[in-house]
Coordinates of C-alpha atoms and ligand atoms in Angstrom, one line a residue:
M1 CA 40.2 110.9 195.9
M2 CA 38.8 108.7 198.7
V3 CA 35.4 107.3 198.8
E4 CA 34.3 106.8 202.5
Q5 CA 31.6 104.2 203.2
N6 CA 29.0 104.1 205.6
L7 CA 30.3 107.3 207.3
S8 CA 28.1 108.7 210.2
L9 CA 26.8 112.2 209.3
Q10 CA 25.9 113.0 213.1
P11 CA 28.8 115.5 213.1
Y12 CA 28.0 117.0 210.0
N13 CA 24.5 118.0 210.5
S14 CA 23.4 120.7 213.0
F15 CA 20.5 118.7 214.2
G16 CA 22.8 116.0 215.3
I17 CA 20.7 113.4 213.8
A18 CA 22.4 110.0 213.3
A19 CA 22.2 109.2 209.7
K20 CA 24.9 107.7 207.6
A21 CA 26.2 108.4 204.1
Q22 CA 26.5 105.3 202.1
R23 CA 29.3 106.8 200.1
L24 CA 31.0 110.2 200.8
V25 CA 33.7 112.2 199.1
R26 CA 35.4 115.2 200.7
V27 CA 35.9 118.1 198.2
A28 CA 38.9 120.1 199.2
S29 CA 39.8 121.0 195.7
E30 CA 38.1 121.5 192.3
A31 CA 40.4 118.5 191.2
D32 CA 38.3 116.3 193.8
V33 CA 35.1 117.1 191.9
Q34 CA 36.8 116.3 188.6
A35 CA 38.1 113.0 190.1
V36 CA 34.6 112.0 191.1
L37 CA 33.2 113.0 187.6
A38 CA 36.2 110.9 185.8
D39 CA 34.9 107.8 187.6
P40 CA 32.1 106.5 185.4
A41 CA 30.3 104.9 188.5
L42 CA 30.6 107.9 190.6
A43 CA 29.8 110.1 187.8
A44 CA 26.4 108.4 187.1
A45 CA 25.4 108.3 190.7
P46 CA 22.8 110.9 192.0
K47 CA 24.6 113.4 194.3
F48 CA 23.9 115.2 197.5
V49 CA 26.1 118.4 198.1
L50 CA 26.7 118.8 201.8
G51 CA 27.8 122.2 203.2
G52 CA 27.7 123.1 206.9
G53 CA 24.7 120.8 207.4
S54 CA 22.8 123.3 209.2
N55 CA 19.7 123.6 207.0
I56 CA 18.9 119.8 206.5
V57 CA 16.9 117.2 208.1
L58 CA 18.2 113.7 207.6
T59 CA 15.2 111.2 207.7
G60 CA 17.5 108.0 206.9
D61 CA 20.8 107.1 205.5
V62 CA 21.7 109.2 202.4
K63 CA 21.8 107.1 199.4
P64 CA 23.0 109.6 196.8
L65 CA 26.9 110.2 196.8
V66 CA 27.5 112.9 199.4
L67 CA 30.0 115.5 198.2
K68 CA 31.2 117.2 201.5
V69 CA 32.4 120.8 200.6
E70 CA 35.7 121.4 202.3
L71 CA 36.9 124.1 199.9
K72 CA 39.0 126.9 201.9
G73 CA 40.3 130.4 201.3
R74 CA 39.2 133.9 201.5
R75 CA 40.6 137.0 199.7
W76 CA 40.1 140.7 198.6
V77 CA 39.6 140.2 194.8
G78 CA 39.4 143.9 193.8
E79 CA 37.6 147.3 194.3
D80 CA 36.0 150.3 192.5
E81 CA 35.3 153.7 193.8
R82 CA 32.0 152.4 195.6
H83 CA 32.7 148.7 196.6
W84 CA 35.1 146.2 197.8
L85 CA 34.9 142.8 196.2
I86 CA 35.6 140.0 198.7
E87 CA 35.6 136.2 197.8
A88 CA 35.3 133.2 200.1
A89 CA 35.6 129.5 199.3
A90 CA 32.3 127.5 199.7
G91 CA 33.8 125.5 202.7
E92 CA 34.6 128.5 204.9
P93 CA 32.4 128.8 208.0
W94 CA 30.1 131.7 207.4
H95 CA 30.5 133.4 210.8
D96 CA 34.3 133.3 210.8
F97 CA 34.1 134.9 207.3
V98 CA 31.9 137.7 208.7
A99 CA 34.4 138.3 211.5
W100 CA 37.2 138.4 209.1
T101 CA 35.8 140.8 206.7
L102 CA 35.1 143.3 209.7
D103 CA 38.8 142.7 211.0
Q104 CA 39.9 143.6 207.5
G105 CA 37.8 146.8 207.6
W106 CA 35.2 145.8 205.2
P107 CA 31.8 146.0 207.0
G108 CA 28.5 145.2 205.5
L109 CA 27.8 141.5 206.7
E110 CA 27.7 142.4 210.6
N111 CA 23.7 142.0 210.6
M112 CA 24.2 138.4 209.6
A113 CA 26.8 137.4 212.3
L114 CA 26.5 133.9 214.0
I115 CA 24.3 132.3 211.3
P116 CA 25.3 128.7 211.3
G117 CA 26.5 127.1 208.1
S118 CA 29.1 127.5 205.3
V119 CA 29.8 130.3 202.8
G120 CA 28.7 127.9 200.0
A121 CA 25.3 127.1 201.6
A122 CA 24.6 130.9 202.3
P123 CA 23.4 131.6 198.7
V124 CA 21.4 128.3 198.4
Q125 CA 18.8 129.6 201.0
N126 CA 19.6 133.4 200.6
I127 CA 20.4 133.5 204.4
G128 CA 19.2 136.6 206.2
A129 CA 18.9 138.3 209.6
Y130 CA 18.2 141.6 211.2
G131 CA 17.2 143.3 208.1
V132 CA 20.0 142.2 205.7
E133 CA 19.7 139.3 203.3
L134 CA 22.6 137.8 201.5
Q135 CA 21.3 138.8 198.1
D136 CA 21.7 142.6 199.4
R137 CA 25.6 142.0 199.6
F138 CA 25.9 139.4 196.9
D139 CA 28.1 140.0 193.7
S140 CA 28.4 136.5 192.1
L141 CA 29.3 132.9 192.6
D142 CA 31.3 130.1 190.8
A143 CA 30.0 126.5 190.7
I144 CA 30.8 123.3 189.0
D145 CA 28.2 121.6 186.9
L146 CA 28.0 117.9 188.3
T147 CA 26.9 116.5 184.9
T148 CA 29.5 118.1 182.7
G149 CA 32.3 119.1 185.2
R150 CA 32.1 122.6 183.5
S151 CA 32.7 125.6 185.8
F152 CA 30.3 128.5 185.5
S153 CA 29.5 131.8 187.3
L154 CA 26.2 133.1 188.2
N155 CA 25.2 136.8 189.1
A156 CA 22.3 137.6 191.6
A157 CA 19.5 137.7 188.8
Q158 CA 20.7 134.2 187.7
C159 CA 20.6 133.0 191.2
A160 CA 16.8 133.8 191.3
F161 CA 17.1 134.7 195.1
G162 CA 13.9 134.9 197.0
Y163 CA 13.2 134.9 200.6
R164 CA 15.1 131.9 202.0
D165 CA 15.2 130.6 198.3
S166 CA 17.2 130.5 195.2
I167 CA 17.8 128.3 192.1
F168 CA 19.8 125.9 194.1
K169 CA 16.7 124.8 196.2
H170 CA 14.7 123.7 193.2
G171 CA 15.1 120.7 191.0
P172 CA 15.4 120.8 187.2
Q173 CA 11.5 120.8 186.8
Q174 CA 11.2 124.0 188.9
A175 CA 13.2 126.8 187.2
R176 CA 12.8 130.0 189.2
G177 CA 11.2 133.2 187.7
G178 CA 13.8 135.6 186.3
S179 CA 16.5 133.0 185.9
Q180 CA 17.7 131.6 182.4
H181 CA 19.0 128.5 184.3
M182 CA 17.0 125.5 185.2
G183 CA 16.7 124.6 189.0
L184 CA 20.1 123.5 190.1
A185 CA 19.3 121.4 193.2
G186 CA 21.6 118.5 193.1
K187 CA 23.2 119.6 189.7
A188 CA 25.7 122.1 190.8
L189 CA 28.4 122.4 193.6
I190 CA 29.1 126.1 194.7
T191 CA 32.8 126.6 194.8
R192 CA 33.3 130.3 195.6
V193 CA 31.1 133.3 196.5
R194 CA 31.8 136.9 195.9
F195 CA 30.5 139.8 198.0
K196 CA 30.2 143.7 197.1
L197 CA 30.7 145.6 200.3
A198 CA 29.9 149.4 200.0
K199 CA 32.6 151.7 200.9
A200 CA 30.0 154.2 202.0
W201 CA 28.9 151.8 204.9
R202 CA 25.7 152.5 206.5
P203 CA 24.3 150.8 209.7
E204 CA 21.1 148.7 209.1
L205 CA 19.2 149.3 212.3
G206 CA 15.5 149.0 211.3
Y207 CA 14.9 145.6 212.9
Q208 CA 13.1 145.9 216.2
D209 CA 15.7 144.0 218.3
L210 CA 18.5 146.4 217.2
L211 CA 16.5 149.5 217.8
R212 CA 15.9 148.2 221.3
R213 CA 19.7 147.7 221.8
Q214 CA 20.3 151.3 220.5
Q215 CA 17.7 152.6 223.1
E216 CA 19.0 150.5 225.9
T217 CA 22.8 151.5 225.3
G218 CA 22.3 155.0 224.2
V219 CA 24.5 154.5 221.2
T220 CA 23.1 156.5 218.2
H221 CA 25.9 155.8 215.8
P222 CA 27.0 152.3 216.3
T223 CA 30.0 151.0 214.5
A224 CA 29.8 147.8 212.5
R225 CA 31.7 146.0 215.1
Q226 CA 29.1 147.1 217.6
I227 CA 26.3 145.8 215.5
F228 CA 28.1 142.6 215.1
D229 CA 28.3 142.3 219.0
W230 CA 24.6 143.2 219.4
V231 CA 23.4 140.8 216.8
C232 CA 25.6 138.1 218.3
A233 CA 24.1 138.8 221.8
I234 CA 20.6 139.0 220.6
R235 CA 21.0 135.4 218.8
R236 CA 22.7 133.9 221.8
A237 CA 19.7 135.1 223.9
K238 CA 17.1 133.5 221.9
L239 CA 18.3 130.9 219.4
P240 CA 19.9 127.6 220.7
D241 CA 23.7 127.1 219.8
P242 CA 23.8 124.1 217.6
A243 CA 27.1 122.9 219.3
V244 CA 25.0 122.6 222.6
I245 CA 21.4 121.8 221.3
G246 CA 20.9 120.4 217.9
N247 CA 18.7 122.5 215.5
A248 CA 18.5 123.9 212.0
G249 CA 17.5 127.6 212.7
S250 CA 14.0 128.8 211.9
F251 CA 12.1 125.6 210.9
F252 CA 9.4 127.4 209.0
K253 CA 9.3 130.6 206.7
N254 CA 7.5 133.6 207.8
P255 CA 4.2 133.5 205.7
T256 CA 3.0 136.3 203.7
V257 CA -0.8 137.1 203.4
T258 CA -2.9 139.8 201.8
P259 CA -4.0 142.8 203.7
E260 CA -7.5 141.2 203.6
Q261 CA -6.5 138.0 205.1
C262 CA -4.5 139.9 207.7
A263 CA -7.5 142.0 208.6
D264 CA -9.4 138.9 208.9
I265 CA -7.0 137.3 211.4
I266 CA -6.5 140.5 213.5
G267 CA -10.2 140.4 213.8
R268 CA -10.0 137.1 215.6
E269 CA -6.4 137.4 217.0
P270 CA -5.8 141.1 217.7
K271 CA -2.2 140.5 218.9
V272 CA -0.9 138.7 215.7
V273 CA 2.7 140.0 214.9
H274 CA 2.7 141.4 211.3
Y275 CA 4.7 143.6 209.2
P276 CA 3.7 145.3 205.9
L277 CA 6.1 144.7 203.0
A278 CA 7.0 147.0 200.2
D279 CA 4.8 145.1 197.6
G280 CA 1.7 145.5 199.7
S281 CA 1.5 142.1 201.3
I282 CA 1.9 141.5 205.0
K283 CA 4.3 139.1 206.5
L284 CA 3.3 137.3 209.8
A285 CA 5.7 136.0 212.3
A286 CA 5.6 132.1 212.1
G287 CA 7.1 131.9 215.5
W288 CA 4.2 133.9 217.0
L289 CA 1.5 131.8 215.2
I290 CA 3.3 128.5 216.6
D291 CA 3.5 130.0 220.0
A292 CA -0.1 131.1 220.0
C293 CA -0.9 127.5 219.4
G294 CA 0.7 126.4 222.5
W295 CA 3.8 124.6 221.0
K296 CA 6.7 126.0 223.1
G297 CA 8.3 123.2 224.9
K298 CA 6.2 120.3 223.3
S299 CA 7.9 117.3 222.0
V300 CA 7.5 114.2 219.6
G301 CA 10.0 111.7 220.8
N302 CA 13.3 113.6 221.2
A303 CA 12.3 116.3 218.7
G304 CA 10.9 119.4 220.5
V305 CA 9.9 122.8 220.0
Y306 CA 12.4 125.4 221.6
E307 CA 11.1 126.9 224.8
K308 CA 12.6 130.6 223.8
Q309 CA 11.7 130.7 220.2
A310 CA 8.8 128.4 218.9
L311 CA 10.0 128.8 215.1
V312 CA 13.1 126.6 216.2
L313 CA 12.8 122.8 216.4
V314 CA 15.4 121.2 218.5
N315 CA 17.1 117.8 219.1
R316 CA 16.4 117.1 222.9
G317 CA 18.3 113.8 223.0
G318 CA 21.9 115.2 222.4
A319 CA 24.5 113.1 220.7
A320 CA 23.7 110.1 222.8
H321 CA 20.0 109.6 222.1
P322 CA 19.3 112.0 219.2
C323 CA 16.0 112.5 217.6
T324 CA 15.2 110.9 214.4
G325 CA 14.5 112.9 211.1
G326 CA 11.1 111.2 211.2
E327 CA 10.3 112.6 214.7
V328 CA 11.3 116.2 213.4
V329 CA 8.9 115.7 210.5
T330 CA 6.2 114.4 212.6
L331 CA 6.4 117.2 214.9
A332 CA 6.6 119.8 212.0
K333 CA 3.4 118.2 210.4
A334 CA 1.5 118.5 213.8
I335 CA 2.7 122.1 214.0
Q336 CA 1.6 122.8 210.4
T337 CA -1.9 121.2 211.1
S338 CA -2.6 123.2 214.3
V339 CA -1.5 126.4 212.7
Y340 CA -3.8 125.8 209.6
E341 CA -6.7 124.9 211.7
R342 CA -6.5 128.1 213.9
F343 CA -5.3 130.6 211.5
G344 CA -5.9 129.1 207.9
I345 CA -2.1 129.5 207.0
L346 CA 0.0 126.5 205.7
L347 CA 3.4 127.0 207.0
E348 CA 6.2 126.2 204.7
P349 CA 9.4 124.4 206.1
E350 CA 12.8 126.1 205.6
P351 CA 15.2 123.2 205.8
V352 CA 15.6 120.6 203.0
V353 CA 14.2 117.1 204.2
V354 CA 16.5 114.6 202.8
Ligands
EPU1 N1 7.5 135.5 218.4 C1 6.8 134.9 219.5 N2 6.9 133.7 219.9 C2 8.0 132.9 219.5 C3 8.8 133.3 218.5 C4 8.7 134.6 218.0 O1 5.8 135.6 220.0 O2 8.1 131.7 220.1 C5 7.3 136.8 218.0 C6 8.6 137.8 218.5 O3 8.1 138.2 219.7 C7 8.6 138.7 217.3 C8 8.3 138.0 216.2 O4 7.6 137.0 216.6 O5 7.6 139.8 217.6 C9 9.4 137.7 215.3 O6 10.4 136.9 216.1 P1 12.1 137.0 215.8 O7 12.3 138.5 215.9 O8 12.6 136.1 216.9 O9 12.2 136.7 214.3 P2 11.7 135.6 213.4 O10 10.7 136.2 212.4 O11 11.0 134.4 214.1 C10 13.5 135.7 211.5 C11 14.3 134.8 210.7 C12 15.5 134.3 211.5 C13 16.4 135.6 211.8 C14 15.4 136.7 212.6 C15 16.1 138.0 212.8 C16 12.9 133.5 209.2 C17 12.1 132.2 209.0 N3 13.5 133.6 210.3 O12 12.9 135.0 212.6 O13 16.5 133.4 210.8 O14 17.5 135.3 212.6 O15 14.1 136.8 211.9 O16 16.1 138.6 211.4 O17 12.8 134.5 208.5 C18 16.7 131.2 210.2 O18 16.4 131.7 209.1 O19 17.1 130.1 210.4 C19 16.7 132.2 211.2 C20 17.1 132.0 212.4

């Protein structure tokens, strides 16, 4: 095990923010975690688990010991009459894993194509896109308790998945409803994730952008591969590629309101984009709210609001003059204030501010 000191994290966060890790250990095997825990000084240090770095805003050098997850491998684990059970190690890039499952003839993840980040980070925020969330295909995961070194597994209920949320986004004081476990943020390192993919595959085409593709192409019964291609094309058209323009995907969650609140907003803003949910509440498009407040293209320092999707904050300075985490947070706060003043809604950030 090697402890790297003062290592730049710029290549390891999708915003491309130039912060450093005071100490970083690469985790390529479970033995690497055990070696950290066997060292008294490292075992006692607070820890920060870094996956693909696509959902974080670094506001300064990272003081906790960074455990950079580089666990690799993916495999067929088993099957029953209805499902294939497929596993990937936490350090596998998410999109490559999705493409590989399709190549193997196991569809089901295609709507989540091209989401940046790693397999291990996917359950942390219950990634989702175009009508499918990770929890819809999730079977279980393995993790290592960073206090005791013990391995454990969690099923979906134990992960306490919510919209862009799970037990891994909450500290010990914030256990999630439905889970027996305490909040696991900083307390556990996910090593493997297993997915349950239905043999009786059905396309998920409810999302507006996919319906439009169907109409445009005249393809009424698309294959999983076709949906994969459509999702990639839709994302490339409206979301910035982090390899070109640094960003962390959607910066705010889409808020939910009561039907009464929604009716009140429609009364004032008839065009507000809203979707009724199964539980009777109504989801509003945060991107629309931010756009309506005139934020598209605006900046604070080198942090800006993406021109094609107001929900995405971007690093306009590139690698040479990157935005700082402070600029991103200042911009995000200004957006929150203006959306609150106009609509009475407090937007909740999606990425973790470190
Ligand atoms: N809209 C605007 N102006 C904007 C942005 C959006 O008017 O600047 C409108 C759009 O026209 C559309 C609506 O808002 O009517 C929703 O926009 P979009 O379809 O782009 O989806 P979203 O709600 O902004 C969510 C997820 C994305 C995911 C897409 C597709 C969240 C926070 N974001 O975005 O996830 O890819 O749906 O399923 O739920 C991510 O989490 O990082 C992410 C990219």
